[in-house]
Coordinates of C-alpha atoms and ligand atoms in Angstrom, one line a residue:
M1 CA 82.2 139.5 182.5
N2 CA 78.8 138.7 184.0
Y3 CA 76.4 140.1 186.5
F4 CA 76.5 137.3 189.2
T5 CA 78.4 138.9 192.1
Y6 CA 78.6 138.9 195.8
K7 CA 77.5 142.1 197.5
N8 CA 77.8 142.2 201.3
S9 CA 78.5 138.5 201.1
I10 CA 75.2 137.7 199.4
L11 CA 75.1 136.4 195.8
Y12 CA 73.2 138.8 193.5
C13 CA 72.0 138.4 190.0
E14 CA 72.2 142.0 188.8
D15 CA 70.5 144.0 191.5
K16 CA 68.4 141.1 192.9
P17 CA 69.6 138.8 195.7
V18 CA 69.5 135.2 194.5
Q19 CA 68.0 134.0 197.8
D20 CA 65.0 136.3 197.5
I21 CA 64.1 134.7 194.2
A22 CA 64.6 131.2 195.7
Q23 CA 62.2 132.1 198.4
E24 CA 59.5 132.9 195.9
V25 CA 60.2 130.4 193.2
G26 CA 61.5 127.4 195.2
T27 CA 64.5 125.3 194.2
P28 CA 66.0 124.2 191.9
F29 CA 65.8 126.8 189.2
Y30 CA 67.8 128.2 186.3
L31 CA 68.5 131.9 186.7
Y32 CA 69.5 134.1 183.8
S33 CA 70.8 137.7 183.8
K34 CA 69.3 139.8 181.0
A35 CA 72.1 142.3 181.1
T36 CA 74.7 139.6 180.7
L37 CA 72.8 138.0 177.8
Q38 CA 72.7 141.4 176.1
R39 CA 76.3 142.2 176.9
H40 CA 77.5 138.9 175.5
F41 CA 75.4 139.1 172.4
D42 CA 76.7 142.6 171.8
A43 CA 80.3 141.8 172.6
F44 CA 80.2 139.0 170.0
D45 CA 78.2 140.7 167.3
S46 CA 79.9 144.1 167.5
G47 CA 83.3 142.4 166.7
F48 CA 82.0 142.0 163.2
T49 CA 80.9 145.6 162.7
G50 CA 82.3 146.8 159.4
M51 CA 81.5 143.6 157.5
K52 CA 78.3 142.2 156.3
H53 CA 77.3 139.6 158.8
Q54 CA 74.4 137.9 160.6
T55 CA 74.7 136.4 164.1
C56 CA 72.4 133.4 164.3
F57 CA 72.2 132.3 167.9
A58 CA 72.4 128.5 168.2
V59 CA 69.0 127.7 169.7
K60 CA 70.1 124.4 171.1
A61 CA 72.3 126.1 173.7
C62 CA 69.4 127.9 175.4
S63 CA 66.0 127.7 173.9
N64 CA 63.6 129.6 176.2
L65 CA 61.3 131.9 174.3
S66 CA 62.0 134.9 176.5
I67 CA 65.8 134.5 176.0
L68 CA 65.4 134.0 172.2
N69 CA 63.3 137.1 172.2
V70 CA 66.1 139.2 173.8
F71 CA 68.3 138.3 170.8
A72 CA 65.5 138.8 168.3
K73 CA 65.2 142.4 169.6
M74 CA 68.9 142.9 169.1
G75 CA 68.7 141.8 165.5
G76 CA 69.7 138.2 166.1
G77 CA 68.9 135.3 163.9
A78 CA 68.8 131.6 164.8
D79 CA 70.7 128.5 164.0
I80 CA 68.2 125.6 164.3
V81 CA 68.5 121.9 164.2
S82 CA 64.9 120.7 164.4
G83 CA 61.3 121.5 163.7
G84 CA 60.9 122.2 167.4
E85 CA 63.7 124.8 167.3
L86 CA 62.1 126.4 164.2
F87 CA 58.8 126.7 166.1
R88 CA 60.5 128.3 169.1
A89 CA 62.6 130.7 167.0
M90 CA 59.6 131.9 165.1
K91 CA 57.4 132.2 168.2
A92 CA 60.1 134.2 169.9
G93 CA 60.0 136.7 167.0
I94 CA 63.1 135.8 165.1
E95 CA 62.6 136.6 161.4
P96 CA 62.6 133.6 159.1
Q97 CA 65.0 135.2 156.7
K98 CA 67.5 135.1 159.6
I99 CA 67.1 131.4 160.3
I100 CA 69.5 128.7 159.1
Y101 CA 68.9 125.0 159.5
S102 CA 71.8 122.7 160.3
G103 CA 71.9 119.0 161.3
V104 CA 72.5 115.6 159.6
G105 CA 69.0 114.2 160.0
K106 CA 66.3 116.6 158.8
T107 CA 63.0 114.8 158.3
K108 CA 60.6 115.4 155.5
T109 CA 58.2 117.1 157.8
E110 CA 60.9 119.4 159.2
I111 CA 62.1 120.3 155.7
R112 CA 58.5 121.1 154.6
Q113 CA 58.0 123.3 157.7
A114 CA 61.2 125.2 157.1
L115 CA 60.3 125.8 153.4
E116 CA 56.9 127.0 154.5
A117 CA 58.5 129.4 156.9
G118 CA 60.9 130.7 154.3
I119 CA 64.1 130.3 156.1
L120 CA 67.4 131.9 154.9
M121 CA 69.0 128.5 154.1
F122 CA 69.5 124.8 154.8
N123 CA 73.0 123.7 155.7
V124 CA 72.9 120.4 153.7
E125 CA 74.9 117.6 155.2
S126 CA 74.6 114.8 152.7
P127 CA 73.9 114.0 149.0
Q128 CA 70.6 112.2 150.0
E129 CA 69.5 115.2 152.0
L130 CA 70.0 117.4 148.9
G131 CA 67.8 115.0 146.9
R132 CA 65.1 115.1 149.6
I133 CA 65.0 118.9 149.8
Q134 CA 64.8 119.2 146.0
E135 CA 61.9 116.7 146.0
I136 CA 59.9 118.5 148.7
A137 CA 60.6 121.9 147.2
A138 CA 59.3 120.6 143.8
E139 CA 56.2 119.2 145.5
M140 CA 55.6 122.5 147.2
G141 CA 56.4 124.5 144.0
C142 CA 59.0 126.6 145.7
T143 CA 62.8 127.1 145.7
A144 CA 65.0 126.0 148.6
R145 CA 68.0 128.0 149.4
V146 CA 70.9 125.8 150.4
A147 CA 74.5 125.8 151.5
F148 CA 76.5 122.7 152.0
R149 CA 78.2 122.0 155.3
I150 CA 81.8 121.2 154.5
N151 CA 83.7 118.9 156.8
P152 CA 87.2 120.5 156.6
D153 CA 88.9 117.7 158.6
V154 CA 90.3 120.1 161.2
D155 CA 91.0 119.1 164.8
P156 CA 89.2 121.6 167.1
K157 CA 91.2 120.3 170.1
T158 CA 88.1 120.0 172.3
H159 CA 86.1 117.2 174.0
A160 CA 85.6 114.2 171.7
Y161 CA 81.9 114.3 172.0
I162 CA 81.7 117.9 170.8
S163 CA 84.3 117.8 168.0
T164 CA 82.4 117.9 164.7
G165 CA 84.9 118.9 162.0
L166 CA 87.0 115.8 161.7
A167 CA 86.6 113.5 158.8
K168 CA 85.6 110.7 161.1
N169 CA 82.7 112.7 162.6
K170 CA 79.2 112.3 161.1
F171 CA 78.9 116.0 160.1
G172 CA 79.1 117.6 156.7
I173 CA 80.5 116.5 153.4
P174 CA 84.2 116.1 152.8
V175 CA 85.7 119.0 150.9
D176 CA 86.8 116.6 148.1
E177 CA 83.2 115.4 147.5
A178 CA 81.5 118.7 148.0
L179 CA 82.3 120.1 144.6
Q180 CA 80.3 117.4 142.8
E181 CA 77.4 118.0 145.1
Y182 CA 77.4 121.8 144.3
L183 CA 77.5 120.8 140.6
R184 CA 74.6 118.5 141.2
A185 CA 72.6 121.1 143.1
K186 CA 73.3 123.7 140.3
E187 CA 71.3 121.5 137.9
M188 CA 68.3 121.1 140.3
E189 CA 65.3 123.1 139.4
N190 CA 64.1 123.9 142.9
I191 CA 67.4 124.5 144.5
E192 CA 69.2 127.8 144.8
I193 CA 72.8 127.7 146.0
V194 CA 73.4 130.5 148.4
G195 CA 76.2 129.5 150.7
V196 CA 78.8 127.3 152.2
S197 CA 79.1 126.4 155.8
C198 CA 81.2 124.7 158.4
H199 CA 81.2 124.1 162.1
I200 CA 84.1 122.3 163.6
G201 CA 83.2 121.9 167.3
S202 CA 82.2 123.5 170.5
Q203 CA 84.1 125.0 173.5
L204 CA 87.2 125.8 171.4
T205 CA 89.8 127.6 173.4
Q206 CA 92.2 128.4 170.4
I207 CA 91.6 130.5 167.3
D208 CA 93.9 128.5 165.1
P209 CA 91.5 125.7 164.3
F210 CA 88.9 128.2 163.2
I211 CA 91.4 129.9 160.9
E212 CA 92.5 126.6 159.5
A213 CA 88.9 125.6 158.7
L214 CA 88.2 129.0 157.3
R215 CA 91.1 128.8 154.9
K216 CA 89.9 125.5 153.6
V217 CA 86.5 126.9 153.1
K218 CA 87.9 130.0 151.3
N219 CA 89.9 127.8 149.0
F220 CA 86.8 125.8 148.3
V221 CA 84.8 128.9 147.5
G222 CA 87.6 129.7 145.0
R223 CA 87.0 126.4 143.3
L224 CA 83.3 127.1 143.2
E225 CA 83.9 130.4 141.5
Q226 CA 85.7 128.6 138.7
E227 CA 82.6 126.6 138.2
D228 CA 80.6 129.8 138.0
I229 CA 79.0 129.1 141.4
H230 CA 78.9 132.3 143.5
I231 CA 78.5 132.2 147.3
Q232 CA 76.6 134.9 149.1
H233 CA 76.7 133.5 152.6
L234 CA 79.7 132.0 154.3
D235 CA 78.7 130.3 157.6
L236 CA 81.5 129.7 160.0
G237 CA 79.4 127.9 162.7
G238 CA 79.8 128.5 166.4
G239 CA 82.2 127.1 168.9
V240 CA 84.0 129.9 170.7
G241 CA 84.7 128.6 174.2
I242 CA 84.1 130.2 177.6
V243 CA 85.7 130.1 181.0
Y244 CA 84.3 127.5 183.3
N245 CA 87.4 127.0 185.4
D246 CA 90.8 128.0 184.2
E247 CA 90.4 127.9 180.4
Q248 CA 91.8 130.7 178.4
P249 CA 89.5 131.0 175.4
P250 CA 90.0 133.8 172.8
H251 CA 88.1 137.0 173.6
P252 CA 85.2 137.4 171.1
T253 CA 86.8 140.6 169.8
D254 CA 90.0 138.8 169.0
Y255 CA 88.2 136.0 167.4
A256 CA 86.2 138.4 165.3
A257 CA 89.3 140.4 164.3
A258 CA 91.1 137.2 163.2
I259 CA 88.1 136.1 161.1
Q260 CA 87.7 139.6 159.6
A261 CA 91.4 139.6 158.6
E262 CA 91.0 136.3 156.7
L263 CA 87.9 137.5 154.9
Q264 CA 89.0 140.9 153.7
D265 CA 89.1 140.0 150.0
M266 CA 85.7 138.2 150.0
D267 CA 82.4 139.7 149.1
C268 CA 79.8 137.7 151.0
T269 CA 77.8 137.9 154.2
L270 CA 79.4 136.1 157.1
I271 CA 77.1 134.0 159.2
L272 CA 78.0 133.0 162.8
E273 CA 76.2 130.5 165.0
P274 CA 77.4 131.2 168.5
G275 CA 75.6 129.5 171.4
R276 CA 77.8 128.9 174.5
V277 CA 79.8 132.2 174.3
I278 CA 76.6 134.2 174.5
T279 CA 74.5 132.4 177.2
G280 CA 77.0 130.1 179.0
N281 CA 78.0 132.6 181.7
A282 CA 74.7 134.4 181.7
G283 CA 72.9 131.6 183.6
I284 CA 73.3 129.6 186.8
L285 CA 71.4 126.7 188.5
V286 CA 70.3 127.5 192.0
T287 CA 69.9 124.5 194.3
E288 CA 69.2 123.8 198.0
V289 CA 71.4 121.5 200.1
Q290 CA 69.3 118.6 201.4
Y291 CA 71.8 116.6 203.5
T292 CA 75.4 116.3 204.1
K293 CA 77.0 113.0 205.0
V294 CA 80.4 111.2 205.5
N295 CA 80.9 107.7 204.3
R296 CA 83.8 106.1 206.3
G297 CA 83.7 102.6 204.9
G298 CA 86.4 103.0 202.2
E299 CA 90.2 103.7 202.2
K300 CA 89.6 107.3 203.1
E301 CA 86.5 109.0 204.4
K302 CA 84.3 110.5 201.7
R303 CA 82.2 113.6 202.2
F304 CA 79.0 114.3 200.3
I305 CA 76.8 117.3 199.8
I306 CA 73.4 116.1 198.6
I307 CA 71.5 118.8 196.7
D308 CA 68.0 119.0 195.2
A309 CA 69.3 119.4 191.6
A310 CA 70.5 116.3 189.7
M311 CA 72.0 115.0 186.4
N312 CA 68.5 115.3 184.8
D313 CA 68.6 119.1 185.5
L314 CA 72.2 119.6 184.4
T315 CA 73.8 116.7 182.5
R316 CA 77.1 118.3 181.6
P317 CA 79.2 117.0 184.6
S318 CA 77.9 113.5 184.2
L319 CA 78.1 113.4 180.4
Y320 CA 81.3 115.2 179.7
K321 CA 82.9 115.3 183.2
A322 CA 82.5 119.0 182.7
F323 CA 83.6 121.4 185.5
H324 CA 81.1 123.9 186.9
E325 CA 82.1 126.2 189.7
I326 CA 79.8 125.9 192.7
L327 CA 79.4 128.9 194.9
P328 CA 77.5 129.1 198.2
V329 CA 74.8 131.8 197.8
Q330 CA 75.9 133.1 201.2
E331 CA 79.5 133.9 200.7
P332 CA 81.7 131.9 203.2
A333 CA 84.4 133.6 205.2
E334 CA 87.8 133.4 203.4
E335 CA 89.3 131.6 206.4
A336 CA 86.5 129.1 206.7
P337 CA 87.8 125.6 206.6
R338 CA 87.4 123.7 203.4
H339 CA 87.0 120.0 202.7
E340 CA 87.1 117.8 199.7
V341 CA 83.5 116.8 198.8
D342 CA 81.4 115.3 196.1
V343 CA 78.4 117.4 195.3
V344 CA 75.7 115.0 194.2
G345 CA 72.0 114.8 193.3
P346 CA 69.3 112.4 194.5
I347 CA 69.2 110.3 191.3
C348 CA 69.9 106.6 191.7
E349 CA 73.2 106.5 189.7
T350 CA 76.7 107.0 190.8
G351 CA 77.1 109.2 187.7
D352 CA 74.8 111.7 189.2
F353 CA 77.2 114.4 190.4
M354 CA 77.7 118.1 189.9
A355 CA 81.3 118.1 191.2
R356 CA 83.7 115.5 192.4
D357 CA 86.6 115.9 194.9
R358 CA 85.9 119.6 195.1
M359 CA 87.2 121.8 198.0
M360 CA 84.1 123.4 199.6
P361 CA 83.5 125.2 202.8
D362 CA 81.2 123.6 205.4
I363 CA 77.6 123.7 204.2
Q364 CA 74.5 123.0 206.1
P365 CA 71.2 121.5 204.9
G366 CA 68.9 124.3 203.8
E367 CA 71.7 126.5 202.4
L368 CA 71.6 127.5 198.8
L369 CA 74.3 126.8 196.2
A370 CA 74.8 128.3 192.8
V371 CA 76.1 126.0 190.0
M372 CA 77.8 128.6 187.7
S373 CA 78.1 128.8 183.9
C374 CA 74.9 126.8 183.2
G375 CA 73.3 129.2 180.7
A376 CA 74.3 127.1 177.7
Y377 CA 73.4 123.4 177.4
G378 CA 71.9 123.5 180.9
F379 CA 68.1 123.6 180.9
S380 CA 68.0 122.8 177.1
M381 CA 69.6 119.4 177.8
S382 CA 67.5 118.6 180.9
S383 CA 65.1 115.7 181.1
T384 CA 62.6 114.3 183.6
Y385 CA 64.6 111.2 184.4
N386 CA 63.6 109.7 187.8
S387 CA 60.2 111.4 187.2
R388 CA 61.7 114.7 188.3
P389 CA 59.6 117.6 186.8
K390 CA 61.6 120.1 184.8
V391 CA 62.7 123.0 186.9
A392 CA 61.7 126.7 186.6
E393 CA 63.6 129.3 184.6
V394 CA 63.8 132.8 185.8
L395 CA 65.1 136.0 184.1
V396 CA 66.4 138.9 186.1
D397 CA 66.4 142.5 184.7
G398 CA 67.9 144.9 187.1
D399 CA 66.1 144.4 190.5
Q400 CA 63.1 142.7 188.9
F401 CA 62.6 139.0 188.0
R402 CA 60.2 137.1 185.9
I403 CA 59.5 133.4 185.7
I404 CA 60.1 132.6 182.1
R405 CA 59.2 129.0 182.4
Q406 CA 57.0 127.5 185.1
R407 CA 58.3 124.6 187.1
E408 CA 56.6 121.5 185.7
S409 CA 53.9 119.8 187.9
Y410 CA 53.3 116.1 188.4
E411 CA 50.4 116.5 186.0
D412 CA 52.8 117.9 183.4
L413 CA 55.0 114.8 183.9
V414 CA 52.3 112.4 182.9
R415 CA 50.6 114.6 180.2
G416 CA 49.8 112.5 177.1
E417 CA 50.2 109.1 178.9
D418 CA 47.3 106.7 178.8
L419 CA 45.9 104.8 181.7
P420 CA 43.8 101.9 180.5
Ligands
LLP1 N1 76.3 125.4 165.1 C1 76.2 124.1 165.0 C2 76.0 123.4 163.7 C3 76.4 123.3 166.2 O1 76.3 122.0 166.1 C4 76.6 123.9 167.4 C5 76.8 123.2 168.6 C6 76.7 125.3 167.4 C7 76.5 126.0 166.2 C8 76.9 126.1 168.7 O2 78.1 125.9 169.2 P1 78.6 126.7 170.5 O3 78.9 128.1 170.0 O4 77.6 126.7 171.5 O5 79.9 126.1 170.9 N2 76.1 119.8 174.7 C9 77.5 120.2 174.6 C10 77.7 121.1 173.4 C11 77.2 120.6 172.1 C12 77.4 121.5 170.9 C13 76.7 121.0 169.8 N3 76.7 121.9 168.6 C14 78.0 120.8 175.9 O6 77.2 120.9 176.8 O7 79.2 121.2 176.0

């Protein structure tokens, strides 16, 4: 459930017409609904009421400071994967003791920064990383809290690029090798073992792979107990999918109930790292149609809608062939004729599309379109390819809106470049 709806045939974000914002801000821009962000955070988090838990929002999904701040105010922590995300999370008001640090390639500088900040724990992904963390913590005269990220070799049944829990993926440490790493860590002077973690992939539409992974982690925790290693934090990662088109992902409450049922006999704090399920359907990309054209050269005629947003603004369709619903901001009549079109951007690549072979009503240049479900991995994956400045981000709260990131200028584009 989100707060992007037609009222009197005009698309609203909460109580604000989208076109009014476009008029003031210009296009393209990302538009988020605060009520939806809060509702989704709460829907996810409240499923775990009754057990010790901490929801750590996956910053990579949507990293704008104002949005992170919404979650900080709701008690949210952060799952980070870089020094930049640590910086953002702290600046947004997320308490360091609610920050966990995942990722296979943490640099020395990043580890130092996280130790200085006093984060809750590192999710360690390799034996060498453990050695590096110990070394830096020793240099700094402090103790690093760690969990190991276990690779449970479970098929999450999602897009290959976002499967992370298979043995062939680069993530985590195989269960069979993890025990010896825990034993190694136990002997290290500046390491405190506090947890175990796993994350098997993103946009999962079934609960079973989560449970299969959780059972493997639980078994492993049992093995650790035998070695007198006690786990305080069990981190199950993120990954709950959302509806883009016709997917049927589990409701967060059902997901939470299934997890809780598995963990009844365990005394530890559950950590969750949701990203997409919280922000995915809380944001859209608003774009203006520039031209329409029909190419008749091929076997069949091909219609195009050319918009002012492109693959640099939203890469998901190009990168994963991801489906995003596209709605005219002015609702078309139900009986309006529809044609099969490609909705494309201005970038000089055939891979620059938002939708292919999509049935759309007739649209005229100057009209606005809303690319839906862009709140996760939308702006955060955008770039300035083709020297296109990054677009603005806007947050609506009731009938008010605020620009939470200015559109970049041409001067921003060349900042830091040197002209001899
Ligand atoms: N925790 C870890 C360690 C992760 O690697 C990820 C996502 C998450 C949590 C959050 O997963 P979520 O709840 O959002 O599924 N760019 C891709 C998604 C990449 C996901 C990477 N890791 C996309 O646009 O579909």
